[in-house]
Protein backbone atom coordinates (compact mmCIF):
# COMPACT_ATOMS: atom_id res chain seq x y z
CA UNK A 1 0.00 0.00 0.00
CA UNK A 2 2.81 2.35 0.89
CA UNK A 3 4.31 1.71 -2.50
CA UNK A 4 1.08 2.53 -4.24
CA UNK A 5 1.00 5.89 -2.49
CA UNK A 6 4.61 6.76 -3.27
CA UNK A 7 4.27 8.75 -6.47
CA UNK A 8 7.53 9.43 -8.23
CA UNK A 9 6.79 11.94 -10.94
CA UNK A 10 5.33 15.33 -10.34
CA UNK A 11 2.78 14.75 -13.13
CA UNK A 12 1.41 11.73 -11.35
CA UNK A 13 0.25 13.87 -8.45
CA UNK A 14 -2.40 15.57 -10.55
CA UNK A 15 -5.67 13.61 -10.71
CA UNK A 16 -6.91 12.52 -14.12
CA UNK A 17 -10.16 14.39 -13.51
CA UNK A 18 -8.34 17.68 -13.17
CA UNK A 19 -6.07 16.98 -16.12
CA UNK A 20 -8.97 16.25 -18.47
CA UNK A 21 -10.72 19.39 -17.28
CA UNK A 22 -7.56 21.45 -17.64
CA UNK A 23 -6.82 20.26 -21.18
CA UNK A 24 -10.39 20.85 -22.24
CA UNK A 25 -10.38 24.39 -20.86
CA UNK A 26 -7.01 25.06 -22.46
CA UNK A 27 -8.39 23.95 -25.79
CA UNK A 28 -11.39 26.25 -25.42
CA UNK A 29 -9.10 29.16 -24.50
CA UNK A 30 -6.94 28.60 -27.56
CA UNK A 31 -10.02 28.42 -29.79
CA UNK A 32 -11.37 31.68 -28.44
CA UNK A 33 -8.03 33.47 -28.58
CA UNK A 34 -7.72 32.55 -32.25
CA UNK A 35 -11.29 33.61 -32.89
CA UNK A 36 -10.74 36.98 -31.24
CA UNK A 37 -7.44 37.53 -32.93
CA UNK A 38 -8.74 36.88 -36.42
CA UNK A 39 -12.20 38.33 -36.05
CA UNK A 40 -11.26 41.52 -34.28
CA UNK A 41 -7.63 42.42 -34.89
CA UNK A 42 -7.02 41.12 -38.39
CA UNK A 43 -10.43 41.73 -39.86
CA UNK A 44 -9.40 44.94 -41.71
CA UNK A 45 -6.33 43.30 -43.25
CA UNK A 46 -8.33 40.25 -44.26
CA UNK A 47 -11.07 42.32 -45.76
CA UNK A 48 -8.62 44.38 -47.82
CA UNK A 49 -6.83 41.34 -49.06
CA UNK A 50 -10.13 39.79 -50.08
CA UNK A 51 -11.19 42.91 -52.01
CA UNK A 52 -7.81 43.07 -53.75
CA UNK A 53 -8.18 39.45 -54.81
CA UNK A 54 -11.73 39.99 -56.04
CA UNK A 55 -10.78 43.06 -58.07
CA UNK A 56 -7.79 41.40 -59.60
CA UNK A 57 -9.62 38.15 -60.42
CA UNK A 58 -12.54 40.08 -61.96
CA UNK A 59 -10.16 42.07 -64.14
CA UNK A 60 -8.48 38.91 -65.40
CA UNK A 61 -11.76 37.13 -66.04
CA UNK A 62 -13.28 40.01 -68.01
CA UNK A 63 -10.19 40.54 -70.20
CA UNK A 64 -10.06 36.80 -70.89
CA UNK A 65 -13.69 36.78 -72.03
CA UNK A 66 -12.97 39.83 -74.20
CA UNK A 67 -10.10 38.04 -75.84
CA UNK A 68 -12.39 35.11 -76.64
CA UNK A 69 -14.39 37.53 -78.85
CA UNK A 70 -17.86 36.67 -77.50
CA UNK A 71 -19.34 40.17 -77.05
CA UNK A 72 -22.63 39.03 -75.55
CA UNK A 73 -20.90 36.93 -72.93
CA UNK A 74 -18.56 39.85 -72.29
CA UNK A 75 -21.36 42.33 -71.47
CA UNK A 76 -23.29 39.75 -69.42
CA UNK A 77 -20.16 38.98 -67.41
CA UNK A 78 -19.59 42.67 -66.67
CA UNK A 79 -23.13 43.09 -65.29
CA UNK A 80 -22.96 39.89 -63.25
CA UNK A 81 -19.48 40.37 -61.79
CA UNK A 82 -20.23 43.99 -60.94
CA UNK A 83 -23.36 43.03 -59.00
CA UNK A 84 -21.95 39.90 -57.38
CA UNK A 85 -18.74 41.52 -56.19
CA UNK A 86 -19.94 45.04 -55.49
CA UNK A 87 -17.65 46.61 -58.08
CA UNK A 88 -18.03 49.51 -60.53
CA UNK A 89 -16.82 48.46 -63.95
CA UNK A 90 -16.26 50.57 -67.02
CA UNK A 91 -15.21 49.63 -70.52
CA UNK A 92 -13.73 52.33 -72.77
CA UNK A 93 -12.80 52.23 -76.41
CA UNK A 94 -9.27 52.79 -77.59
CA UNK A 95 -9.80 56.60 -77.53
CA UNK A 96 -11.00 56.50 -73.92
CA UNK A 97 -14.70 56.89 -74.70
CA UNK A 98 -17.21 54.99 -72.60
CA UNK A 99 -18.55 51.86 -74.28
CA UNK A 100 -20.16 50.05 -71.34
CA UNK A 101 -20.49 50.83 -67.66
CA UNK A 102 -21.89 48.98 -64.68
CA UNK A 103 -22.03 51.00 -61.49
CA UNK A 104 -23.11 49.82 -58.07
CA UNK A 105 -21.94 52.81 -56.07
CA UNK A 106 -22.69 56.34 -57.08
CA UNK A 107 -19.59 57.86 -55.74
CA UNK A 108 -16.84 55.95 -57.41
CA UNK A 109 -13.63 57.46 -58.72
CA UNK A 110 -14.34 56.29 -62.27
CA UNK A 111 -16.82 59.19 -62.58
CA UNK A 112 -14.05 61.66 -62.11
CA UNK A 113 -13.35 62.47 -65.70
CA UNK A 114 -13.01 66.08 -66.46
CA UNK A 115 -12.09 65.78 -70.08
CA UNK A 116 -13.09 63.35 -72.81
CA UNK A 117 -10.08 61.24 -72.09
CA UNK A 118 -10.30 59.35 -68.83
CA UNK A 119 -7.24 60.14 -66.62
CA UNK A 120 -6.75 56.46 -65.78
CA UNK A 121 -6.31 55.65 -69.46
CA UNK A 122 -3.15 57.70 -69.52
CA UNK A 123 -1.86 55.88 -66.48
CA UNK A 124 -2.55 52.51 -68.05
CA UNK A 125 -0.70 53.56 -71.21
CA UNK A 126 2.17 54.81 -69.13
CA UNK A 127 2.61 51.45 -67.33
CA UNK A 128 4.98 48.98 -68.85
CA UNK A 129 2.55 46.06 -68.64
CA UNK A 130 -0.44 48.30 -69.33
CA UNK A 131 -2.04 47.47 -66.00
CA UNK A 132 -2.71 49.60 -62.94
CA UNK A 133 -3.46 48.44 -59.43
CA UNK A 134 -3.84 51.41 -57.13
CA UNK A 135 -5.38 52.37 -53.82
CA UNK A 136 -6.78 55.91 -53.73
CA UNK A 137 -8.75 57.90 -51.23
CA UNK A 138 -12.06 59.33 -52.31
CA UNK A 139 -11.99 62.85 -50.85
CA UNK A 140 -15.78 63.14 -50.97
CA UNK A 141 -16.74 60.01 -49.05
CA UNK A 142 -13.44 59.61 -47.26
CA UNK A 143 -13.38 55.91 -48.19
CA UNK A 144 -10.38 54.21 -49.74
CA UNK A 145 -10.93 52.88 -53.25
CA UNK A 146 -9.10 50.24 -55.26
CA UNK A 147 -8.61 51.33 -58.85
CA UNK A 148 -7.71 48.48 -61.20
CA UNK A 149 -7.34 48.84 -64.93
CA UNK A 150 -5.90 47.16 -67.98
CA UNK A 151 -6.05 47.22 -71.76
CA UNK A 152 -8.47 45.03 -73.72
CA UNK A 153 -6.68 43.43 -76.57
CA UNK A 154 -7.50 41.57 -79.73
CA UNK A 155 -4.34 39.66 -80.39
CA UNK A 156 -1.69 42.32 -79.89
CA UNK A 157 -3.87 45.32 -80.89
CA UNK A 158 -5.22 47.43 -78.07
CA UNK A 159 -8.94 47.89 -78.68
CA UNK A 160 -10.02 49.45 -75.41
CA UNK A 161 -9.62 49.74 -71.68
CA UNK A 162 -11.19 48.07 -68.65
CA UNK A 163 -11.51 49.98 -65.37
CA UNK A 164 -12.61 48.60 -62.04
CA UNK A 165 -13.41 50.49 -58.83
CA UNK A 166 -13.79 48.61 -55.56
CA UNK A 167 -14.70 50.49 -52.42
CA UNK A 168 -13.00 49.60 -49.16
CA UNK A 169 -15.60 50.13 -46.48
CA UNK A 170 -14.02 50.64 -43.03
CA UNK A 171 -14.72 47.58 -40.86
CA UNK A 172 -14.79 49.41 -37.53
CA UNK A 173 -18.57 49.23 -37.17
CA UNK A 174 -18.64 45.56 -38.14
CA UNK A 175 -15.87 44.84 -35.69
CA UNK A 176 -17.95 46.41 -32.94
CA UNK A 177 -20.91 44.15 -33.72
CA UNK A 178 -18.74 41.06 -33.94
CA UNK A 179 -17.00 42.00 -30.70
CA UNK A 180 -20.28 42.14 -28.83
CA UNK A 181 -21.48 38.87 -30.33
CA UNK A 182 -18.18 37.21 -29.61
CA UNK A 183 -18.25 38.38 -26.05
CA UNK A 184 -21.66 36.82 -25.45
CA UNK A 185 -20.67 33.60 -27.25
CA UNK A 186 -17.39 33.41 -25.32
CA UNK A 187 -19.09 33.73 -21.95
CA UNK A 188 -21.79 31.19 -22.80
CA UNK A 189 -19.36 28.70 -24.33
CA UNK A 190 -16.75 28.96 -21.57
CA UNK A 191 -19.50 28.31 -19.04
CA UNK A 192 -20.79 25.35 -21.08
CA UNK A 193 -17.27 24.03 -21.61
CA UNK A 194 -16.62 24.26 -17.90
CA UNK A 195 -19.70 22.19 -17.07
CA UNK A 196 -19.11 19.73 -19.94
CA UNK A 197 -15.45 19.21 -19.13
CA UNK A 198 -16.28 18.62 -15.48
CA UNK A 199 -18.85 16.02 -16.50
CA UNK A 200 -16.49 14.39 -19.00
CA UNK A 201 -13.61 14.31 -16.54
CA UNK A 202 -15.83 12.63 -13.99
CA UNK A 203 -17.04 10.04 -16.51
CA UNK A 204 -13.51 9.17 -17.54
CA UNK A 205 -12.10 8.91 -14.05
CA UNK A 206 -15.08 7.20 -12.38
CA UNK A 207 -14.37 3.64 -13.68
CA UNK A 208 -10.66 4.03 -12.91
CA UNK A 209 -11.44 5.19 -9.37
CA UNK A 210 -13.78 2.25 -8.86
CA UNK A 211 -11.23 -0.24 -10.29
CA UNK A 212 -8.52 1.23 -8.04
CA UNK A 213 -10.70 0.80 -4.97
CA UNK A 214 -11.47 -2.80 -5.98
CA UNK A 215 -7.77 -3.48 -6.59
CA UNK A 216 -6.95 -2.31 -3.08
CA UNK A 217 -9.40 -4.91 -1.79
CA UNK A 218 -7.75 -7.55 -3.98
CA UNK A 219 -4.34 -6.51 -2.68
CA UNK A 220 -5.60 -7.22 0.82
CA UNK A 221 -6.48 -10.76 -0.26
CA UNK A 222 -10.17 -10.54 -1.10
CA UNK A 223 -10.42 -12.78 -4.18
CA UNK A 224 -14.15 -12.13 -4.61
CA UNK A 225 -13.67 -8.51 -5.61
CA UNK A 226 -15.73 -7.42 -8.62
CA UNK A 227 -14.09 -5.06 -11.10
CA UNK A 228 -16.56 -2.74 -12.75
CA UNK A 229 -15.20 -1.27 -15.97
CA UNK A 230 -18.41 0.10 -17.41
CA UNK A 231 -18.04 3.34 -19.30
CA UNK A 232 -15.58 2.79 -22.10
CA UNK A 233 -13.48 0.11 -23.79
CA UNK A 234 -10.13 0.75 -22.04
CA UNK A 235 -11.71 0.61 -18.58
CA UNK A 236 -13.55 -2.57 -19.52
CA UNK A 237 -10.30 -4.14 -20.72
CA UNK A 238 -8.52 -3.14 -17.53
CA UNK A 239 -11.34 -4.59 -15.42
CA UNK A 240 -11.29 -7.83 -17.44
CA UNK A 241 -7.53 -8.14 -17.09
CA UNK A 242 -7.74 -7.61 -13.35
CA UNK A 243 -10.56 -10.15 -13.07
CA UNK A 244 -8.34 -12.63 -14.91
CA UNK A 245 -5.38 -11.81 -12.65
CA UNK A 246 -7.64 -12.23 -9.63
CA UNK A 247 -8.71 -15.69 -10.81
CA UNK A 248 -5.12 -16.75 -11.35
CA UNK A 249 -4.04 -15.35 -7.97
CA UNK A 250 -6.90 -17.14 -6.30
CA UNK A 251 -5.85 -20.41 -7.98
CA UNK A 252 -2.27 -19.96 -6.84
CA UNK A 253 -3.49 -19.15 -3.35
CA UNK A 254 -5.66 -22.29 -3.19
CA UNK A 255 -2.83 -24.40 -4.61
CA UNK A 256 -0.44 -23.02 -2.06
CA UNK A 257 -2.84 -23.79 0.78
CA UNK A 258 -3.46 -27.32 -0.57
CA UNK A 259 0.24 -27.83 -0.96
CA UNK A 260 0.99 -26.85 2.62
CA UNK A 261 -1.91 -28.95 3.89
CA UNK A 262 -0.79 -31.98 1.86
CA UNK A 263 2.86 -31.65 2.69
CA UNK A 264 2.23 -31.25 6.39
CA UNK A 265 -0.17 -34.18 6.33
CA UNK A 266 2.29 -36.36 4.44
CA UNK A 267 5.10 -35.43 6.77
CA UNK A 268 3.07 -35.79 9.94
CA UNK A 269 1.91 -39.38 9.36
CA UNK A 270 5.39 -40.96 9.11
CA UNK A 271 6.68 -38.67 11.87
CA UNK A 272 3.90 -39.80 14.21
CA UNK A 273 4.70 -43.39 13.37
CA UNK A 274 8.42 -42.83 13.96
CA UNK A 275 7.73 -41.31 17.34
CA UNK A 276 5.23 -44.00 18.32
CA UNK A 277 7.53 -46.89 17.41
CA UNK A 278 10.58 -45.26 18.98
CA UNK A 279 8.59 -44.85 22.21
CA UNK A 280 7.42 -48.46 21.98
CA UNK A 281 11.02 -49.65 21.71
CA UNK A 282 12.01 -47.49 24.68
CA UNK A 283 9.09 -48.54 26.87
CA UNK A 284 8.10 -52.03 25.74
CA UNK A 285 10.10 -53.89 23.16
CA UNK A 286 13.61 -52.72 24.05
CA UNK A 287 14.45 -56.04 25.67
CA UNK A 288 12.56 -58.22 23.26
CA UNK A 289 14.81 -58.65 20.20
CA UNK A 290 12.04 -59.99 17.91
CA UNK A 291 9.56 -57.22 18.72
CA UNK A 292 12.31 -54.60 18.71
CA UNK A 293 13.46 -55.65 15.25
CA UNK A 294 9.88 -55.59 13.98
CA UNK A 295 9.46 -52.06 15.30
CA UNK A 296 12.85 -50.97 13.96
CA UNK A 297 11.83 -52.30 10.52
CA UNK A 298 8.76 -50.08 10.64
CA UNK A 299 10.89 -47.11 11.68
CA UNK A 300 13.28 -47.77 8.78
CA UNK A 301 10.49 -48.10 6.23
CA UNK A 302 8.79 -44.93 7.48
CA UNK A 303 12.11 -43.10 7.29
CA UNK A 304 12.46 -44.34 3.69
CA UNK A 305 9.03 -43.03 2.95
CA UNK A 306 9.88 -39.65 4.43
CA UNK A 307 13.11 -39.51 2.44
CA UNK A 308 11.24 -40.40 -0.74
CA UNK A 309 8.67 -37.72 -0.15
CA UNK A 310 11.25 -35.06 0.58
CA UNK A 311 13.27 -36.08 -2.49
CA UNK A 312 10.23 -35.96 -4.72
CA UNK A 313 9.30 -32.56 -3.36
CA UNK A 314 12.79 -31.25 -3.98
CA UNK A 315 12.91 -32.73 -7.48
CA UNK A 316 9.59 -31.22 -8.41
CA UNK A 317 10.36 -27.81 -7.01
CA UNK A 318 13.68 -27.77 -8.87
CA UNK A 319 11.98 -28.84 -12.10
CA UNK A 320 9.21 -26.30 -11.74
CA UNK A 321 11.46 -23.42 -10.77
CA UNK A 322 12.99 -23.67 -14.23
CA UNK A 323 16.45 -23.57 -12.66
CA UNK A 324 17.20 -27.12 -13.68
CA UNK A 325 18.62 -27.49 -17.12
CA UNK A 326 18.45 -30.61 -19.25
CA UNK A 327 21.64 -32.55 -19.74
CA UNK A 328 20.83 -34.49 -22.89
CA UNK A 329 22.92 -37.41 -24.04
CA UNK A 330 22.68 -40.23 -26.55
CA UNK A 331 21.70 -43.66 -25.23
CA UNK A 332 19.89 -46.80 -26.36
CA UNK A 333 16.26 -46.75 -25.24
CA UNK A 334 15.80 -50.56 -25.20
CA UNK A 335 18.78 -50.94 -22.91
CA UNK A 336 17.50 -48.21 -20.62
CA UNK A 337 14.01 -49.79 -20.40
CA UNK A 338 15.51 -53.20 -19.59
CA UNK A 339 17.67 -51.64 -16.93
CA UNK A 340 14.74 -49.96 -15.20
CA UNK A 341 12.52 -53.05 -15.36
CA UNK A 342 15.34 -55.05 -13.76
CA UNK A 343 15.23 -52.74 -10.78
CA UNK A 344 11.67 -53.91 -10.10
CA UNK A 345 12.72 -57.57 -10.22
CA UNK A 346 13.07 -57.98 -6.46
CA UNK A 347 9.64 -56.54 -5.94
CA UNK A 348 8.15 -58.63 -8.73
CA UNK A 349 9.51 -61.82 -7.28
CA UNK A 350 8.51 -60.95 -3.73
CA UNK A 351 4.96 -59.86 -4.46
CA UNK A 352 4.19 -61.84 -7.60
CA UNK A 353 4.11 -58.93 -10.08
CA UNK A 354 4.77 -59.68 -13.71
CA UNK A 355 6.31 -56.99 -15.90
CA UNK A 356 6.18 -57.89 -19.60
CA UNK A 357 8.46 -55.94 -21.85
CA UNK A 358 7.84 -55.82 -25.59
CA UNK A 359 10.94 -54.11 -27.05
CA UNK A 360 11.35 -52.84 -30.57
CA UNK A 361 14.68 -52.62 -32.36
CA UNK A 362 17.27 -50.80 -30.25
CA UNK A 363 17.19 -47.13 -31.10
CA UNK A 364 19.48 -44.34 -29.99
CA UNK A 365 17.63 -41.39 -28.51
CA UNK A 366 18.90 -37.99 -27.46
CA UNK A 367 17.48 -36.67 -24.20
CA UNK A 368 18.28 -36.29 -20.49
CA UNK A 369 18.81 -39.95 -19.44
CA UNK A 370 18.46 -39.35 -15.68
CA UNK A 371 15.20 -37.47 -15.98
CA UNK A 372 13.66 -39.79 -18.59
CA UNK A 373 14.62 -42.71 -16.37
CA UNK A 374 12.66 -41.11 -13.57
CA UNK A 375 9.62 -40.76 -15.86
CA UNK A 376 9.73 -44.43 -16.85
CA UNK A 377 10.35 -45.47 -13.26
CA UNK A 378 7.38 -43.45 -11.97
CA UNK A 379 5.07 -44.84 -14.66
CA UNK A 380 6.02 -48.47 -13.95
CA UNK A 381 5.81 -47.79 -10.23
CA UNK A 382 2.26 -46.46 -10.66
CA UNK A 383 1.29 -49.36 -12.93
CA UNK A 384 2.39 -51.81 -10.21
CA UNK A 385 0.55 -49.77 -7.61
CA UNK A 386 -2.72 -49.63 -9.50
CA UNK A 387 -2.78 -52.80 -11.61
CA UNK A 388 -5.46 -55.45 -11.12
CA UNK A 389 -5.45 -58.65 -9.09
CA UNK A 390 -3.66 -60.48 -11.89
CA UNK A 391 -0.64 -58.25 -11.12
CA UNK A 392 0.30 -57.83 -14.77
CA UNK A 393 2.13 -54.80 -16.16
CA UNK A 394 3.03 -54.31 -19.84
CA UNK A 395 5.84 -52.08 -21.02
CA UNK A 396 6.14 -51.45 -24.76
CA UNK A 397 8.68 -49.76 -26.97
CA UNK A 398 7.29 -48.79 -30.36
CA UNK A 399 9.71 -47.22 -32.84
CA UNK A 400 8.09 -44.62 -35.07
CA UNK A 401 9.44 -42.64 -38.02
CA UNK A 402 9.85 -39.52 -35.87
CA UNK A 403 10.68 -40.99 -32.48
CA UNK A 404 10.04 -43.73 -29.96
CA UNK A 405 6.73 -44.32 -28.23
CA UNK A 406 6.94 -45.78 -24.72
CA UNK A 407 3.79 -47.28 -23.22
CA UNK A 408 3.13 -48.62 -19.73
CA UNK A 409 -0.13 -50.53 -19.35
CA UNK A 410 -1.81 -52.01 -16.28
CA UNK A 411 -4.95 -54.07 -15.79
CA UNK A 412 -6.33 -52.01 -12.89
CA UNK A 413 -9.59 -50.16 -12.37
CA UNK A 414 -8.76 -47.46 -14.87
CA UNK A 415 -9.27 -43.74 -14.37
CA UNK A 416 -12.51 -41.86 -14.74
CA UNK A 417 -12.68 -39.47 -17.67
CA UNK A 418 -12.98 -36.35 -15.46
CA UNK A 419 -10.09 -37.43 -13.24
CA UNK A 420 -7.63 -37.83 -16.13
CA UNK A 421 -7.13 -34.07 -16.25
CA UNK A 422 -6.34 -34.00 -12.53
CA UNK A 423 -3.95 -36.87 -12.04
CA UNK A 424 -0.97 -34.93 -13.37
CA UNK A 425 -1.59 -32.19 -10.78
CA UNK A 426 0.53 -31.90 -7.70
CA UNK A 427 -0.73 -33.98 -4.78
CA UNK A 428 -3.76 -35.27 -6.60
CA UNK A 429 -4.59 -38.77 -5.38
CA UNK A 430 -7.65 -40.88 -5.89
CA UNK A 431 -9.40 -41.73 -2.67
CA UNK A 432 -9.34 -45.47 -3.32
CA UNK A 433 -5.63 -45.89 -3.81
CA UNK A 434 -3.90 -48.87 -2.42
CA UNK A 435 -0.25 -48.92 -1.64
CA UNK A 436 2.15 -51.73 -1.88
CA UNK A 437 4.83 -49.51 -3.29
CA UNK A 438 5.22 -46.19 -1.57
CA UNK A 439 3.81 -43.22 -3.47
CA UNK A 440 3.85 -39.53 -2.73
CA UNK A 441 1.19 -38.09 -5.01
CA UNK A 442 3.97 -36.28 -6.84
CA UNK A 443 5.02 -39.03 -9.27
CA UNK A 444 2.90 -37.90 -12.21
CA UNK A 445 3.65 -34.23 -11.58
CA UNK A 446 7.33 -35.06 -11.98
CA UNK A 447 6.53 -37.04 -15.15
CA UNK A 448 4.64 -34.05 -16.54
CA UNK A 449 7.36 -31.53 -15.61
CA UNK A 450 10.13 -33.59 -17.22
CA UNK A 451 8.20 -34.34 -20.42
CA UNK A 452 7.21 -30.69 -20.74
CA UNK A 453 10.83 -29.65 -20.38
CA UNK A 454 11.69 -32.00 -23.24
CA UNK A 455 8.67 -30.86 -25.19
CA UNK A 456 7.49 -34.46 -25.62
CA UNK A 457 3.88 -35.51 -26.14
CA UNK A 458 2.34 -37.64 -23.40
CA UNK A 459 -1.05 -38.90 -22.28
CA UNK A 460 -3.25 -41.66 -20.87
CA UNK A 461 -5.76 -44.04 -22.42
CA UNK A 462 -7.96 -45.62 -19.83
CA UNK A 463 -11.01 -47.89 -19.73
CA UNK A 464 -12.86 -48.18 -16.44
CA UNK A 465 -12.55 -51.70 -15.07
CA UNK A 466 -9.97 -52.70 -17.67
CA UNK A 467 -6.90 -50.65 -16.99
CA UNK A 468 -4.86 -47.69 -18.12
CA UNK A 469 -2.06 -47.10 -20.59
CA UNK A 470 0.28 -44.19 -19.90
CA UNK A 471 2.38 -43.16 -22.90
CA UNK A 472 4.95 -40.62 -23.96
CA UNK A 473 6.92 -40.10 -27.10
CA UNK A 474 10.63 -39.39 -27.25
CA UNK A 475 11.01 -37.24 -30.35
CA UNK A 476 13.91 -37.31 -32.76
CA UNK A 477 16.07 -34.26 -32.39
CA UNK A 478 17.24 -32.80 -35.63
CA UNK A 479 20.90 -32.14 -35.23
P1 LIG B 1 0.61 -41.39 -6.24
O1 LIG B 1 0.66 -42.58 -7.13
O2 LIG B 1 1.74 -41.32 -5.28
O3 LIG B 1 -0.70 -41.17 -5.59
P2 LIG B 1 0.95 -39.99 -8.72
O4 LIG B 1 1.20 -38.55 -9.03
O5 LIG B 1 1.91 -40.94 -9.27
O6 LIG B 1 0.81 -40.08 -7.16
O7 LIG B 1 -0.50 -40.31 -9.24
C1 LIG B 1 -1.57 -39.49 -8.96
C2 LIG B 1 -2.88 -40.21 -9.02
O8 LIG B 1 -3.13 -40.67 -10.34
C3 LIG B 1 -2.90 -41.47 -8.18
O9 LIG B 1 -3.26 -41.20 -6.86
C4 LIG B 1 -3.96 -42.29 -8.89
O10 LIG B 1 -5.25 -41.90 -8.48
C5 LIG B 1 -3.81 -41.92 -10.33
N1 LIG B 1 -3.02 -42.89 -11.08
C6 LIG B 1 -1.73 -42.83 -11.38
N2 LIG B 1 -1.33 -43.91 -12.11
C7 LIG B 1 -2.43 -44.67 -12.26
C8 LIG B 1 -2.69 -45.95 -12.88
N3 LIG B 1 -1.73 -46.63 -13.52
N4 LIG B 1 -3.95 -46.44 -12.82
C9 LIG B 1 -4.91 -45.78 -12.19
N5 LIG B 1 -4.72 -44.58 -11.58
C10 LIG B 1 -3.51 -44.05 -11.59
PDB file of C-alpha atoms and ligand atoms in Angstrom, residues 378-379 382-387 410 412-415 423-425 427-433 435 438-445 462 467-468 470, ligand 1:
ATOM      1  CA  UNK A 378       7.382 -43.454 -11.974  1.00  0.00           C
ATOM      2  CA  UNK A 379       5.067 -44.839 -14.657  1.00  0.00           C
ATOM      3  CA  UNK A 382       2.262 -46.457 -10.658  1.00  0.00           C
ATOM      4  CA  UNK A 383       1.290 -49.358 -12.927  1.00  0.00           C
ATOM      5  CA  UNK A 384       2.391 -51.808 -10.213  1.00  0.00           C
ATOM      6  CA  UNK A 385       0.547 -49.771  -7.609  1.00  0.00           C
ATOM      7  CA  UNK A 386      -2.722 -49.626  -9.499  1.00  0.00           C
ATOM      8  CA  UNK A 387      -2.783 -52.802 -11.607  1.00  0.00           C
ATOM      9  CA  UNK A 410      -1.808 -52.010 -16.283  1.00  0.00           C
ATOM     10  CA  UNK A 412      -6.328 -52.008 -12.894  1.00  0.00           C
ATOM     11  CA  UNK A 413      -9.586 -50.162 -12.371  1.00  0.00           C
ATOM     12  CA  UNK A 414      -8.764 -47.460 -14.871  1.00  0.00           C
ATOM     13  CA  UNK A 415      -9.267 -43.740 -14.365  1.00  0.00           C
ATOM     14  CA  UNK A 423      -3.946 -36.871 -12.040  1.00  0.00           C
ATOM     15  CA  UNK A 424      -0.966 -34.927 -13.370  1.00  0.00           C
ATOM     16  CA  UNK A 425      -1.595 -32.187 -10.783  1.00  0.00           C
ATOM     17  CA  UNK A 427      -0.728 -33.976  -4.778  1.00  0.00           C
ATOM     18  CA  UNK A 428      -3.762 -35.270  -6.596  1.00  0.00           C
ATOM     19  CA  UNK A 429      -4.586 -38.768  -5.375  1.00  0.00           C
ATOM     20  CA  UNK A 430      -7.652 -40.882  -5.892  1.00  0.00           C
ATOM     21  CA  UNK A 431      -9.403 -41.733  -2.672  1.00  0.00           C
ATOM     22  CA  UNK A 432      -9.340 -45.467  -3.318  1.00  0.00           C
ATOM     23  CA  UNK A 433      -5.626 -45.885  -3.808  1.00  0.00           C
ATOM     24  CA  UNK A 435      -0.247 -48.918  -1.636  1.00  0.00           C
ATOM     25  CA  UNK A 438       5.216 -46.190  -1.571  1.00  0.00           C
ATOM     26  CA  UNK A 439       3.814 -43.218  -3.471  1.00  0.00           C
ATOM     27  CA  UNK A 440       3.855 -39.532  -2.729  1.00  0.00           C
ATOM     28  CA  UNK A 441       1.192 -38.093  -5.007  1.00  0.00           C
ATOM     29  CA  UNK A 442       3.972 -36.280  -6.838  1.00  0.00           C
ATOM     30  CA  UNK A 443       5.021 -39.026  -9.268  1.00  0.00           C
ATOM     31  CA  UNK A 444       2.903 -37.899 -12.211  1.00  0.00           C
ATOM     32  CA  UNK A 445       3.649 -34.229 -11.575  1.00  0.00           C
ATOM     33  CA  UNK A 462      -7.956 -45.619 -19.829  1.00  0.00           C
ATOM     34  CA  UNK A 467      -6.897 -50.653 -16.988  1.00  0.00           C
ATOM     35  CA  UNK A 468      -4.861 -47.686 -18.116  1.00  0.00           C
ATOM     36  CA  UNK A 470       0.277 -44.189 -19.897  1.00  0.00           C
TER      37      UNK A 470
HETATM   38  P1  LIG B   1       0.612 -41.392  -6.238  1.00  0.00           P
HETATM   39  O1  LIG B   1       0.656 -42.580  -7.131  1.00  0.00           O
HETATM   40  O2  LIG B   1       1.739 -41.317  -5.279  1.00  0.00           O
HETATM   41  O3  LIG B   1      -0.700 -41.169  -5.594  1.00  0.00           O
HETATM   42  P2  LIG B   1       0.946 -39.987  -8.719  1.00  0.00           P
HETATM   43  O4  LIG B   1       1.198 -38.545  -9.035  1.00  0.00           O
HETATM   44  O5  LIG B   1       1.908 -40.938  -9.267  1.00  0.00           O
HETATM   45  O6  LIG B   1       0.813 -40.084  -7.157  1.00  0.00           O
HETATM   46  O7  LIG B   1      -0.499 -40.312  -9.235  1.00  0.00           O
HETATM   47  C1  LIG B   1      -1.569 -39.487  -8.956  1.00  0.00           C
HETATM   48  C2  LIG B   1      -2.881 -40.213  -9.015  1.00  0.00           C
HETATM   49  O8  LIG B   1      -3.127 -40.670 -10.341  1.00  0.00           O
HETATM   50  C3  LIG B   1      -2.905 -41.465  -8.184  1.00  0.00           C
HETATM   51  O9  LIG B   1      -3.261 -41.202  -6.856  1.00  0.00           O
HETATM   52  C4  LIG B   1      -3.965 -42.289  -8.887  1.00  0.00           C
HETATM   53  O10 LIG B   1      -5.255 -41.899  -8.477  1.00  0.00           O
HETATM   54  C5  LIG B   1      -3.814 -41.915 -10.330  1.00  0.00           C
HETATM   55  N1  LIG B   1      -3.024 -42.891 -11.077  1.00  0.00           N
HETATM   56  C6  LIG B   1      -1.727 -42.827 -11.384  1.00  0.00           C
HETATM   57  N2  LIG B   1      -1.334 -43.907 -12.110  1.00  0.00           N
HETATM   58  C7  LIG B   1      -2.425 -44.669 -12.262  1.00  0.00           C
HETATM   59  C8  LIG B   1      -2.693 -45.951 -12.882  1.00  0.00           C
HETATM   60  N3  LIG B   1      -1.728 -46.633 -13.519  1.00  0.00           N
HETATM   61  N4  LIG B   1      -3.946 -46.443 -12.818  1.00  0.00           N
HETATM   62  C9  LIG B   1      -4.911 -45.779 -12.190  1.00  0.00           C
HETATM   63  N5  LIG B   1      -4.724 -44.576 -11.576  1.00  0.00           N
HETATM   64  C10 LIG B   1      -3.511 -44.047 -11.592  1.00  0.00           C
END
